[in-house]
Amino acid sequence: METSLHIYNTLTRKKEEFKPLNDPFVGLYVCGPTVYSNVHLGNCRTFISFDLVNRYLRYLGYKVRYVRNITDAGHLENDSDEGEDKISKKARVEQLEPMQIVQTYTIDFHDKMRDFNTLAPDIEPTATGHIVEQIDIIKTILDNGLAYESNGSIYFDVKKYAETDNYGELSGRNIDELFSGTRDLDGQDEKRNATDFALWKKASPSHIMRWNSPWGIGFPGWHLECSVMSTKYLGEQFDIHGGGMDLKFPHHECEIAQNKAANGKHAVQYWMHANMLTFEGKKMSKSLDNSILPDELFTGNHKLLNKGYDPMVVRFFMLQAHYASTLDFSNEALEAAEKGFQRLMAGMSIVDALPVSESSDIETSAFRQKIEAAMNDDFNSPMVISHLFEVVKNINSIAEGRMKISDSEKEALSVFLKQIVFDVLGLKMAQESSNNDFMDGLMNIILDVRTRARANKDWGTSDAIRDQLAAMNIVVKDSKDGASWQVQ
RNA sequence: GGUCUCGUGGCCGAGCGGCUAGGCACUGGUCUGCAAAACCAGCUACAGCGGUUCGAAUCCGCUCGAGACCUCCA
């Protein structure tokens, strides 16, 4: 049983005990989105995964500085040298100012992150806000002889770097194979080797996002911003760097190389990679045209969906899988998650009203120990949830008088569950489908009529009301204490 | 083609050398005018074939199958 936090480090491919560089402070950097379109569900999974990490670190008492960037420049469309900047292209196509694109999708991103109840990062820097710093680091790398200028652009010299350092240490790539596999450069290329990547790109006359630099008008390379902003806000060395699995190569590999080329240090102590959300076994991505937008999922307005799901149901669904495993998305899986989530929340909502006894059959401290052990084991949220359902089972047993709980244990359980479910897992009660007094008033009248019909054994009226409401997706639930309703 | 990961009951998904994870579905029960809801109980799976071991879903080998990265992606 793990009594201290262990993290799977994708650099060493081992689970390692977490020891912050500067306890109790923890530096956490996560690669944020490129804001050229709406965030899709797969993106959200990564950020929810690292939200769990952030929340648990705070639960453990660490003083976390969470930095997550917004990529608003420099991210090229295709090959890291050929294509157009994604934001620039969108701006050109839609005839908008690039910063309009950035603003629109940054707002969308923030809205969705709020829907999913993720904690905002402490610092959210943008690439365009750090052009000066990016130019500075390029100068340093040039001075260190690990980059070269070519026709107004600056490229990182991977081959030179690989003479003293291990390019490929994170992704497990063999540098020689990398060179031999991509040898055939056409004569036009500005780069010395195909593996070299851009630190600064010369802007063509049509390129709208452009800045002045010692090498002429241009824009920064994509990989640079993360090196620069993590160093600026977390220092040359910091604790955890996270991102999606698909950023491992080349993005994170390049980041490592840039940092080492600039200051000789491997910045990151623990590399963490969140795995992909798949649909029918395939990675959800825009290019495969199988991605789903959060709003489509919330409303159910998508050809692949039978109905809409509350953001908390989606979050719960994601937390039922380990962050480092792929998670397959389907209607069935979501419906299962919805039922499970409701069961968990129902259990939580009756804790405070539980009858108490002198003695107690359950011990909150035992649950706490198991649940913390699960989280300590590389943030094993599925295991945590499994333990929580054990707790729910006990809560229900107490409610039905088959088990006992003491007053002090009840208090402890109530506090603990809120900590784990709300603060660490970041769940909250799902929004009532209809949370307004007008609707409640109407429904009370209707259910009151039905209750009176039932009292008179007028089953025809009673069932007609129930059936008609069901046709409107309103489910009537009868219990000993009267009828309640829910929009399905 | 290269690098790597994974194949768990009807579905999703933990576990990763010995103690039947969990959720959903399903079946039975309690409750109920009936149904639904809720609750309780049942449901003993680890791709195939070899090997290591007292013992393997878990380690090793092979076979089959799937996926990711190598080009933009979280």
mmCIF file with all atom_site columns, C-alpha atoms (C1' of nucleotides) in Angstrom, chain A residues 344-355 392 395-400 410 429, chain B residues 39:
data_model
loop_
_atom_site.group_PDB
_atom_site.id
_atom_site.type_symbol
_atom_site.label_atom_id
_atom_site.label_alt_id
_atom_site.label_comp_id
_atom_site.label_asym_id
_atom_site.label_entity_id
_atom_site.label_seq_id
_atom_site.pdbx_PDB_ins_code
_atom_site.Cartn_x
_atom_site.Cartn_y
_atom_site.Cartn_z
_atom_site.occupancy
_atom_site.B_iso_or_equiv
_atom_site.pdbx_formal_charge
_atom_site.auth_seq_id
_atom_site.auth_comp_id
_atom_site.auth_asym_id
_atom_site.auth_atom_id
_atom_site.pdbx_PDB_model_num
ATOM 1  C CA    . LEU A 1 344 ? -22.638 7.926  -6.084 1.00 0.00 ? 344 LEU A CA    1
ATOM 2  C CA    . MET A 1 345 ? -24.278 11.324 -5.726 1.00 0.00 ? 345 MET A CA    1
ATOM 3  C CA    . ALA A 1 346 ? -27.425 9.816  -4.236 1.00 0.00 ? 346 ALA A CA    1
ATOM 4  C CA    . GLY A 1 347 ? -25.295 8.066  -1.646 1.00 0.00 ? 347 GLY A CA    1
ATOM 5  C CA    . MET A 1 348 ? -23.472 11.259 -0.795 1.00 0.00 ? 348 MET A CA    1
ATOM 6  C CA    . SER A 1 349 ? -26.638 13.270 -0.461 1.00 0.00 ? 349 SER A CA    1
ATOM 7  C CA    . ILE A 1 350 ? -28.068 11.068 2.308  1.00 0.00 ? 350 ILE A CA    1
ATOM 8  C CA    . VAL A 1 351 ? -24.972 10.880 4.521  1.00 0.00 ? 351 VAL A CA    1
ATOM 9  C CA    . ASP A 1 352 ? -25.877 13.833 6.704  1.00 0.00 ? 352 ASP A CA    1
ATOM 10 C CA    . ALA A 1 353 ? -29.375 12.467 7.304  1.00 0.00 ? 353 ALA A CA    1
ATOM 11 C CA    . LEU A 1 354 ? -28.188 9.018  8.348  1.00 0.00 ? 354 LEU A CA    1
ATOM 12 C CA    . PRO A 1 355 ? -29.492 7.691  11.678 1.00 0.00 ? 355 PRO A CA    1
ATOM 13 C CA    . VAL A 1 392 ? -22.010 4.012  -0.939 1.00 0.00 ? 392 VAL A CA    1
ATOM 14 C CA    . ILE A 1 395 ? -24.243 4.206  3.433  1.00 0.00 ? 395 ILE A CA    1
ATOM 15 C CA    . ASN A 1 396 ? -27.275 2.507  1.944  1.00 0.00 ? 396 ASN A CA    1
ATOM 16 C CA    . SER A 1 397 ? -27.040 -0.309 4.449  1.00 0.00 ? 397 SER A CA    1
ATOM 17 C CA    . ILE A 1 398 ? -26.959 2.178  7.299  1.00 0.00 ? 398 ILE A CA    1
ATOM 18 C CA    . ALA A 1 399 ? -29.941 3.986  5.818  1.00 0.00 ? 399 ALA A CA    1
ATOM 19 C CA    . GLU A 1 400 ? -31.867 0.724  5.801  1.00 0.00 ? 400 GLU A CA    1
ATOM 20 C CA    . LYS A 1 410 ? -20.827 10.113 10.410 1.00 0.00 ? 410 LYS A CA    1
ATOM 21 C CA    . MET A 1 429 ? -23.890 17.578 -8.114 1.00 0.00 ? 429 MET A CA    1
ATOM 22 C "C1'" . C   B 2 39  ? -32.305 -0.929 -2.225 1.00 0.00 ? 39  C   B "C1'" 1
#
